[in-house]
mmCIF file of C-alpha atoms in Angstrom:
data_model
loop_
_atom_site.group_PDB
_atom_site.id
_atom_site.type_symbol
_atom_site.label_atom_id
_atom_site.label_comp_id
_atom_site.label_asym_id
_atom_site.label_seq_id
_atom_site.Cartn_x
_atom_site.Cartn_y
_atom_site.Cartn_z
ATOM 1 C CA MET A 1 -24.654 23.334 44.849
ATOM 2 C CA ALA A 2 -21.813 23.574 47.329
ATOM 3 C CA PRO A 3 -18.427 22.261 46.131
ATOM 4 C CA SER A 4 -17.294 18.951 47.536
ATOM 5 C CA LYS A 5 -14.760 19.103 50.333
ATOM 6 C CA LYS A 6 -13.120 15.882 49.197
ATOM 7 C CA LYS A 7 -9.836 16.277 47.337
ATOM 8 C CA HIS A 8 -7.555 13.828 45.626
ATOM 9 C CA ALA A 9 -5.051 12.461 48.056
ATOM 10 C CA SER A 10 -1.423 13.280 47.302
ATOM 11 C CA ASN A 11 0.759 10.686 45.635
ATOM 12 C CA GLN A 12 -2.350 8.956 44.224
ATOM 13 C CA PRO A 13 -3.296 8.485 40.569
ATOM 14 C CA CYS A 14 -6.333 10.258 39.141
ATOM 15 C CA ILE A 15 -8.638 7.919 37.200
ATOM 16 C CA ILE A 16 -11.553 9.290 35.178
ATOM 17 C CA PRO A 17 -14.524 7.470 33.573
ATOM 18 C CA GLY A 18 -13.436 5.310 30.681
ATOM 19 C CA GLY A 19 -10.471 3.849 32.538
ATOM 20 C CA PHE A 20 -8.090 6.689 31.637
ATOM 21 C CA THR A 21 -5.450 7.842 34.074
ATOM 22 C CA VAL A 22 -4.728 11.583 34.126
ATOM 23 C CA LEU A 23 -1.058 12.601 33.984
ATOM 24 C CA SER A 24 -0.011 16.212 34.491
ATOM 25 C CA LEU A 25 2.388 17.670 31.939
ATOM 26 C CA GLN A 26 4.475 20.759 32.570
ATOM 27 C CA PHE A 27 6.596 22.387 29.883
ATOM 28 C CA SER A 28 9.346 23.555 32.250
ATOM 29 C CA SER A 29 9.969 23.514 35.982
ATOM 30 C CA ASP A 30 9.079 27.224 36.320
ATOM 31 C CA SER A 31 5.874 27.012 34.242
ATOM 32 C CA VAL A 32 2.666 27.963 36.019
ATOM 33 C CA SER A 33 0.148 26.184 33.793
ATOM 34 C CA GLN A 34 -0.086 22.451 33.330
ATOM 35 C CA HIS A 35 -1.332 20.222 30.549
ATOM 36 C CA LYS A 36 -3.248 16.959 30.979
ATOM 37 C CA LEU A 37 -2.479 13.651 29.315
ATOM 38 C CA TYR A 38 -4.880 10.714 29.395
ATOM 39 C CA VAL A 39 -3.304 7.273 29.314
ATOM 40 C CA LYS A 40 -4.820 3.822 29.126
ATOM 41 C CA GLU A 41 -3.610 0.330 28.382
ATOM 42 C CA HIS A 42 -4.076 -0.564 24.719
ATOM 43 C CA ARG A 43 -6.674 -3.385 24.624
ATOM 44 C CA VAL A 44 -7.925 -3.575 21.029
ATOM 45 C CA ARG A 45 -8.085 -7.329 20.456
ATOM 46 C CA THR A 46 -9.234 -7.023 16.852
ATOM 47 C CA GLU A 47 -5.832 -5.598 15.991
ATOM 48 C CA LYS A 48 -3.442 -8.472 15.335
ATOM 49 C CA SER A 49 -0.307 -6.400 14.852
ATOM 50 C CA SER A 50 2.968 -7.340 16.516
ATOM 51 C CA HIS A 51 3.905 -3.647 16.542
ATOM 52 C CA ARG A 52 1.396 -3.019 19.353
ATOM 53 C CA PRO A 53 1.445 -5.944 21.785
ATOM 54 C CA LEU A 54 -1.598 -5.885 24.037
ATOM 55 C CA ASP A 55 0.320 -6.324 27.293
ATOM 56 C CA ARG A 56 3.048 -3.726 26.626
ATOM 57 C CA THR A 57 1.328 -0.882 24.733
ATOM 58 C CA LEU A 58 0.140 2.348 26.356
ATOM 59 C CA PHE A 59 -2.476 4.488 24.603
ATOM 60 C CA VAL A 60 -2.028 8.246 25.175
ATOM 61 C CA LEU A 61 -4.471 11.057 24.349
ATOM 62 C CA ASN A 62 -4.075 14.844 24.131
ATOM 63 C CA ILE A 63 -0.358 14.994 23.285
ATOM 64 C CA PRO A 64 0.536 18.664 22.591
ATOM 65 C CA PRO A 65 2.193 19.737 19.309
ATOM 66 C CA TYR A 66 5.544 20.589 20.925
ATOM 67 C CA CYS A 67 6.012 16.952 21.987
ATOM 68 C CA SER A 68 7.852 15.046 19.280
ATOM 69 C CA VAL A 69 8.544 11.313 19.221
ATOM 70 C CA ALA A 70 11.877 11.855 20.962
ATOM 71 C CA VAL A 71 10.260 14.027 23.650
ATOM 72 C CA VAL A 72 7.486 11.505 24.329
ATOM 73 C CA LYS A 73 10.014 8.680 24.523
ATOM 74 C CA ASP A 74 12.121 10.646 27.009
ATOM 75 C CA LEU A 75 9.062 11.521 29.146
ATOM 76 C CA PHE A 76 7.849 7.936 29.497
ATOM 77 C CA SER A 77 11.314 6.413 29.868
ATOM 78 C CA GLN A 78 11.078 7.051 33.608
ATOM 79 C CA PHE A 79 8.458 4.284 33.801
ATOM 80 C CA GLY A 80 10.654 1.755 31.989
ATOM 81 C CA SER A 81 12.573 1.106 28.810
ATOM 82 C CA VAL A 82 10.591 2.290 25.769
ATOM 83 C CA GLN A 83 10.745 0.115 22.664
ATOM 84 C CA SER A 84 8.898 2.357 20.192
ATOM 85 C CA VAL A 85 6.695 5.459 20.019
ATOM 86 C CA GLU A 86 4.046 6.111 17.363
ATOM 87 C CA LEU A 87 2.229 9.453 17.041
ATOM 88 C CA ARG A 88 -0.912 9.772 14.909
ATOM 89 C CA ASP A 89 -3.526 12.409 14.171
ATOM 90 C CA HIS A 90 -6.366 10.008 14.992
ATOM 91 C CA PRO A 91 -6.614 6.588 16.661
ATOM 92 C CA GLY A 92 -6.498 3.690 14.271
ATOM 93 C CA SER A 93 -4.918 0.402 13.346
ATOM 94 C CA PHE A 94 -1.250 0.126 12.504
ATOM 95 C CA LYS A 95 -0.554 0.671 8.773
ATOM 96 C CA ASP A 96 2.686 -0.930 7.740
ATOM 97 C CA SER A 97 1.830 -0.930 4.039
ATOM 98 C CA GLU A 98 1.974 2.841 3.592
ATOM 99 C CA PRO A 99 4.449 4.036 0.958
ATOM 100 C CA LYS A 100 7.782 4.932 2.504
ATOM 101 C CA LEU A 101 9.143 8.192 1.193
ATOM 102 C CA SER A 102 12.746 9.269 1.238
ATOM 103 C CA LYS A 103 14.088 10.698 4.451
ATOM 104 C CA PHE A 104 14.883 13.899 2.552
ATOM 105 C CA PHE A 105 11.363 14.381 1.214
ATOM 106 C CA LYS A 106 8.736 14.053 3.933
ATOM 107 C CA PRO A 107 5.097 15.156 3.756
ATOM 108 C CA ALA A 108 4.117 18.150 5.819
ATOM 109 C CA GLU A 109 2.925 17.176 9.284
ATOM 110 C CA LYS A 110 -0.404 18.420 10.606
ATOM 111 C CA GLN A 111 -0.103 20.783 13.522
ATOM 112 C CA GLY A 112 -2.323 19.916 16.445
ATOM 113 C CA PHE A 113 -2.837 17.551 19.335
ATOM 114 C CA LYS A 114 -2.059 13.913 18.633
ATOM 115 C CA VAL A 115 -2.611 10.449 20.017
ATOM 116 C CA GLY A 116 0.249 8.106 20.791
ATOM 117 C CA TYR A 117 1.024 4.413 21.129
ATOM 118 C CA ILE A 118 3.985 3.732 23.424
ATOM 119 C CA VAL A 119 5.402 0.218 23.473
ATOM 120 C CA PHE A 120 7.501 -0.696 26.540
ATOM 121 C CA GLN A 121 10.016 -3.494 26.912
ATOM 122 C CA ASN A 122 8.252 -4.869 30.003
ATOM 123 C CA SER A 123 4.584 -5.023 30.948
ATOM 124 C CA THR A 124 5.338 -3.635 34.430
ATOM 125 C CA SER A 125 5.969 -0.226 32.868
ATOM 126 C CA ILE A 126 2.253 0.023 32.001
ATOM 127 C CA THR A 127 1.333 -0.356 35.673
ATOM 128 C CA ALA A 128 3.970 2.184 36.693
ATOM 129 C CA ALA A 129 2.610 4.770 34.237
ATOM 130 C CA LYS A 130 -1.001 4.222 35.324
ATOM 131 C CA SER A 131 -0.104 4.535 39.008
ATOM 132 C CA HIS A 132 1.899 7.746 38.604
ATOM 133 C CA PRO A 133 0.753 10.432 41.099
ATOM 134 C CA HIS A 134 -1.431 13.159 39.702
ATOM 135 C CA ASP A 135 0.403 15.841 41.706
ATOM 136 C CA ALA A 136 3.811 14.989 40.176
ATOM 137 C CA PRO A 137 3.858 16.545 36.676
ATOM 138 C CA LEU A 138 6.065 15.313 33.881
ATOM 139 C CA VAL A 139 8.517 18.032 32.813
ATOM 140 C CA VAL A 140 9.068 18.378 29.066
ATOM 141 C CA CYS A 141 11.953 20.845 28.794
ATOM 142 C CA THR A 142 14.947 20.290 31.063
ATOM 143 C CA GLU A 143 18.604 21.255 30.985
ATOM 144 C CA GLN A 144 19.606 17.786 29.820
ATOM 145 C CA HIS A 145 16.870 17.649 27.157
ATOM 146 C CA PRO A 146 15.943 21.173 25.981
ATOM 147 C CA VAL A 147 12.911 21.562 23.708
ATOM 148 C CA LYS A 148 12.684 24.460 21.263
ATOM 149 C CA THR A 149 9.398 26.222 20.541
ATOM 150 C CA GLY A 150 8.199 29.254 18.652
ATOM 151 C CA VAL A 151 10.654 31.071 16.380
ATOM 152 C CA GLU A 152 13.608 28.936 17.503
ATOM 153 C CA LYS A 153 11.747 25.791 16.451
ATOM 154 C CA TRP A 154 10.850 27.285 13.051
ATOM 155 C CA ILE A 155 14.458 28.315 12.431
ATOM 156 C CA GLN A 156 15.642 24.809 13.325
ATOM 157 C CA GLN A 157 13.083 23.188 11.021
ATOM 158 C CA TYR A 158 14.032 25.555 8.197
ATOM 159 C CA THR A 159 17.721 24.807 8.620
ATOM 160 C CA GLU A 160 17.125 21.053 8.697
ATOM 161 C CA SER A 161 14.986 21.243 5.539
ATOM 162 C CA PHE A 162 18.078 21.869 3.384
ATOM 163 C CA VAL A 163 19.388 18.726 1.734
ATOM 164 C CA GLN A 164 23.127 18.208 1.478
ATOM 165 C CA PRO A 165 24.096 17.499 -2.161
ATOM 166 C CA GLU A 166 26.543 14.755 -1.158
ATOM 167 C CA LYS A 167 23.935 12.807 0.819
ATOM 168 C CA LEU A 168 21.330 13.239 -1.908
ATOM 169 C CA GLN A 169 23.793 12.055 -4.581
ATOM 170 C CA LYS A 170 24.603 8.923 -2.553
ATOM 171 C CA LEU A 171 20.900 8.161 -2.197
ATOM 172 C CA VAL A 172 20.309 8.636 -5.938
ATOM 173 C CA ASP A 173 23.288 6.419 -6.813
ATOM 174 C CA TYR A 174 22.050 3.695 -4.478
ATOM 175 C CA PHE A 175 18.561 3.886 -5.994
ATOM 176 C CA MET A 176 19.882 3.652 -9.564
ATOM 177 C CA GLU A 177 22.131 0.701 -8.706
ATOM 178 C CA ASP A 178 19.179 -1.114 -7.205
ATOM 179 C CA TYR A 179 17.034 -0.250 -10.253
ATOM 180 C CA ASP A 180 19.667 -1.520 -12.694
ATOM 181 C CA LYS A 181 20.017 -4.713 -10.696
ATOM 182 C CA GLN A 182 16.264 -5.320 -10.836
ATOM 183 C CA LYS A 183 16.213 -4.721 -14.613
ATOM 184 C CA GLU A 184 19.066 -7.188 -15.125
ATOM 185 C CA GLU A 185 17.296 -9.814 -13.039
ATOM 186 C CA GLU A 186 14.069 -9.265 -15.017
ATOM 187 C CA ALA A 187 15.927 -9.610 -18.336
ATOM 188 C CA GLU A 188 17.654 -12.775 -17.138
ATOM 189 C CA ARG A 189 14.319 -14.234 -16.016
ATOM 190 C CA GLN A 190 12.693 -13.487 -19.380
ATOM 191 C CA LYS A 191 15.659 -15.056 -21.164
ATOM 192 C CA LYS A 192 15.369 -18.246 -19.129
ATOM 193 C CA GLU A 193 11.624 -18.426 -19.791
ATOM 194 C CA ALA A 194 12.230 -17.979 -23.519
ATOM 195 C CA GLU A 195 14.754 -20.819 -23.479
ATOM 196 C CA GLN A 196 12.415 -23.108 -21.550
ATOM 197 C CA GLN A 197 9.407 -22.321 -23.729
ATOM 198 C CA GLN A 198 11.036 -22.827 -27.125
ATOM 199 C CA GLU A 199 8.644 -23.256 -30.054
ATOM 200 C CA ASP A 200 9.641 -25.838 -32.663
ATOM 201 C CA GLU A 201 9.062 -25.700 -36.396
ATOM 202 C CA GLU A 202 5.587 -27.299 -36.254
ATOM 203 C CA GLY A 203 4.335 -24.714 -33.786
ATOM 204 C CA TRP A 204 4.395 -26.871 -30.660
ATOM 205 C CA VAL A 205 5.363 -25.256 -27.389
ATOM 206 C CA THR A 206 7.532 -27.173 -24.944
ATOM 207 C CA VAL A 207 5.914 -27.019 -21.477
ATOM 208 C CA SER A 208 8.494 -27.298 -18.706
ATOM 209 C CA ARG A 209 7.682 -28.076 -15.117
ATOM 210 C CA GLY A 210 8.544 -25.272 -12.718
ATOM 211 C CA GLN A 211 9.453 -25.429 -9.086
ATOM 212 C CA LYS A 212 7.666 -27.730 -6.690
ATOM 213 C CA GLY A 213 4.157 -26.540 -5.932
ATOM 214 C CA THR A 214 3.944 -24.186 -8.942
ATOM 215 C CA LYS A 215 1.737 -24.715 -11.991
ATOM 216 C CA ALA A 216 3.367 -25.183 -15.382
ATOM 217 C CA ARG A 217 2.692 -22.358 -17.797
ATOM 218 C CA PRO A 218 2.167 -23.487 -21.405
ATOM 219 C CA HIS A 219 2.896 -20.051 -22.861
ATOM 220 C CA SER A 220 5.638 -17.596 -22.084
ATOM 221 C CA GLU A 221 5.864 -13.950 -23.011
ATOM 222 C CA ALA A 222 8.039 -14.819 -25.995
ATOM 223 C CA ALA A 223 5.522 -17.392 -27.265
ATOM 224 C CA ASN A 224 2.642 -14.948 -26.844
ATOM 225 C CA ARG A 225 4.634 -12.331 -28.736
ATOM 226 C CA ARG A 226 5.244 -14.716 -31.647
ATOM 227 C CA THR A 227 1.548 -15.624 -31.751
ATOM 228 C CA LEU A 228 0.596 -11.963 -31.859
ATOM 229 C CA GLN A 229 3.008 -11.359 -34.719
ATOM 230 C CA LYS A 230 1.432 -14.206 -36.705
ATOM 231 C CA GLU A 231 -2.041 -12.756 -36.196
ATOM 232 C CA LEU A 232 -0.827 -9.351 -37.366
ATOM 233 C CA LYS A 233 0.670 -10.903 -40.499
ATOM 234 C CA LYS A 234 -2.636 -12.629 -41.306
ATOM 235 C CA LYS A 235 -4.503 -9.394 -40.806
ATOM 236 C CA LYS A 236 -2.124 -7.476 -43.081
ATOM 237 C CA ARG A 237 -2.403 -10.186 -45.775
ATOM 238 C CA LYS A 238 -6.183 -9.910 -45.636
ATOM 239 C CA GLU A 239 -5.992 -6.131 -45.898
ATOM 240 C CA LEU A 240 -3.776 -6.415 -49.001
ATOM 241 C CA MET A 241 -6.324 -8.699 -50.660
ATOM 242 C CA ASN A 242 -8.992 -5.980 -50.367
ATOM 243 C CA PHE A 243 -6.691 -3.081 -51.067
ATOM 244 C CA TYR A 244 -8.628 -1.709 -54.051
ATOM 245 C CA THR A 245 -12.225 -0.536 -53.860
ATOM 246 C CA TRP A 246 -13.441 -2.875 -56.597
ATOM 247 C CA GLN A 247 -11.885 -5.833 -54.751
ATOM 248 C CA HIS A 248 -13.774 -4.876 -51.613
ATOM 249 C CA LYS A 249 -17.052 -4.584 -53.585
ATOM 250 C CA ASN A 250 -16.538 -7.971 -55.228
ATOM 251 C CA THR A 251 -15.856 -9.555 -51.843
ATOM 252 C CA GLN A 252 -19.098 -8.102 -50.485
ATOM 253 C CA LYS A 253 -21.066 -9.357 -53.509
ATOM 254 C CA GLU A 254 -19.636 -12.857 -53.148
ATOM 255 C CA HIS A 255 -20.505 -12.863 -49.452
ATOM 256 C CA ILE A 256 -24.098 -11.784 -50.164
ATOM 257 C CA ALA A 257 -24.431 -14.447 -52.879
ATOM 258 C CA GLU A 258 -23.271 -17.141 -50.455
ATOM 259 C CA LEU A 259 -25.802 -15.971 -47.854
ATOM 260 C CA ARG A 260 -28.641 -16.095 -50.429
ATOM 261 C CA LYS A 261 -27.608 -19.547 -51.587
ATOM 262 C CA LYS A 262 -27.559 -20.816 -48.028
ATOM 263 C CA PHE A 263 -30.958 -19.220 -47.388
ATOM 264 C CA GLU A 264 -32.488 -21.025 -50.405
ATOM 265 C CA GLU A 265 -31.014 -24.344 -49.304
ATOM 266 C CA ASP A 266 -32.480 -23.875 -45.814
ATOM 267 C CA LYS A 267 -35.904 -23.112 -47.311
ATOM 268 C CA GLN A 268 -35.806 -26.313 -49.378
ATOM 269 C CA ARG A 269 -34.768 -28.357 -46.355
ATOM 270 C CA ILE A 270 -37.623 -26.943 -44.259
ATOM 271 C CA ALA A 271 -40.113 -27.673 -47.065
ATOM 272 C CA LEU A 272 -38.879 -31.280 -47.264
ATOM 273 C CA LEU A 273 -39.281 -31.731 -43.495
ATOM 274 C CA ARG A 274 -42.820 -30.382 -43.659
ATOM 275 C CA ALA A 275 -43.634 -32.791 -46.452
ATOM 276 C CA GLN A 276 -42.363 -35.706 -44.366
ATOM 277 C CA ARG A 277 -44.363 -34.412 -41.324
ATOM 278 C CA LYS A 278 -41.261 -34.472 -39.163
ATOM 279 C CA PHE A 279 -41.104 -30.777 -38.607
ATOM 280 C CA LYS A 280 -42.017 -29.872 -34.987
ATOM 281 C CA PRO A 281 -41.415 -26.185 -34.346
ATOM 282 C CA TYR A 282 -42.898 -26.308 -30.791
#
């Protein structure tokens, strides 16, 4: 089959099936090879997250490993002001409930191509990115914004992995202050609950009405603790009664005698009902 003589016109975007626009990516101005990015407007209506507005979010595929969040933000800033950039290993919904680790201790990132969600300040930036000419590649590494790769990148990552003791100590002190504050607030709350749920001499519990819209709780932690202590005392008293083996045997004999007596009484009652013809088992 002979190749088609038609070529993409210059200064025109290249759109492929699926609605993706192809953007050429070049590492430096003197690079011979080019990389391809595939961009599309983010239109997942089932996602109700304000972090990815439908009219201002651009979905990007095939982002190379040497493009960090800062690099991607700088590349797409030529189409308009970028509000946020999110890089992920796979497409998916926004997860804001993930545990946030310390900035000094980060999990190891997977090396490979990623997908990105770029949120612009204005919706016109989406149109500008989709209409970018295919023949005008985006340059990653420039004199104003150099990007390190290879051994230089590894050395930089290794150097940045060291934690300064002063910064770490400040973070630990801040964490402990916040922890102590939370413990004090919890102790104060328990103290107030104990005061509100005071138990009088007769064993009654005072039920206080809480804030508007909240249900009153008849038992507090202090009241539950006192009840548990009473049950433990009863159990210990019962254990002391049957401390010796002969006491335990006598208790068992008395229990068996009571069961036999009750059984004989039930037999007499059943016989009396039969005699009166009032017994209907079925």
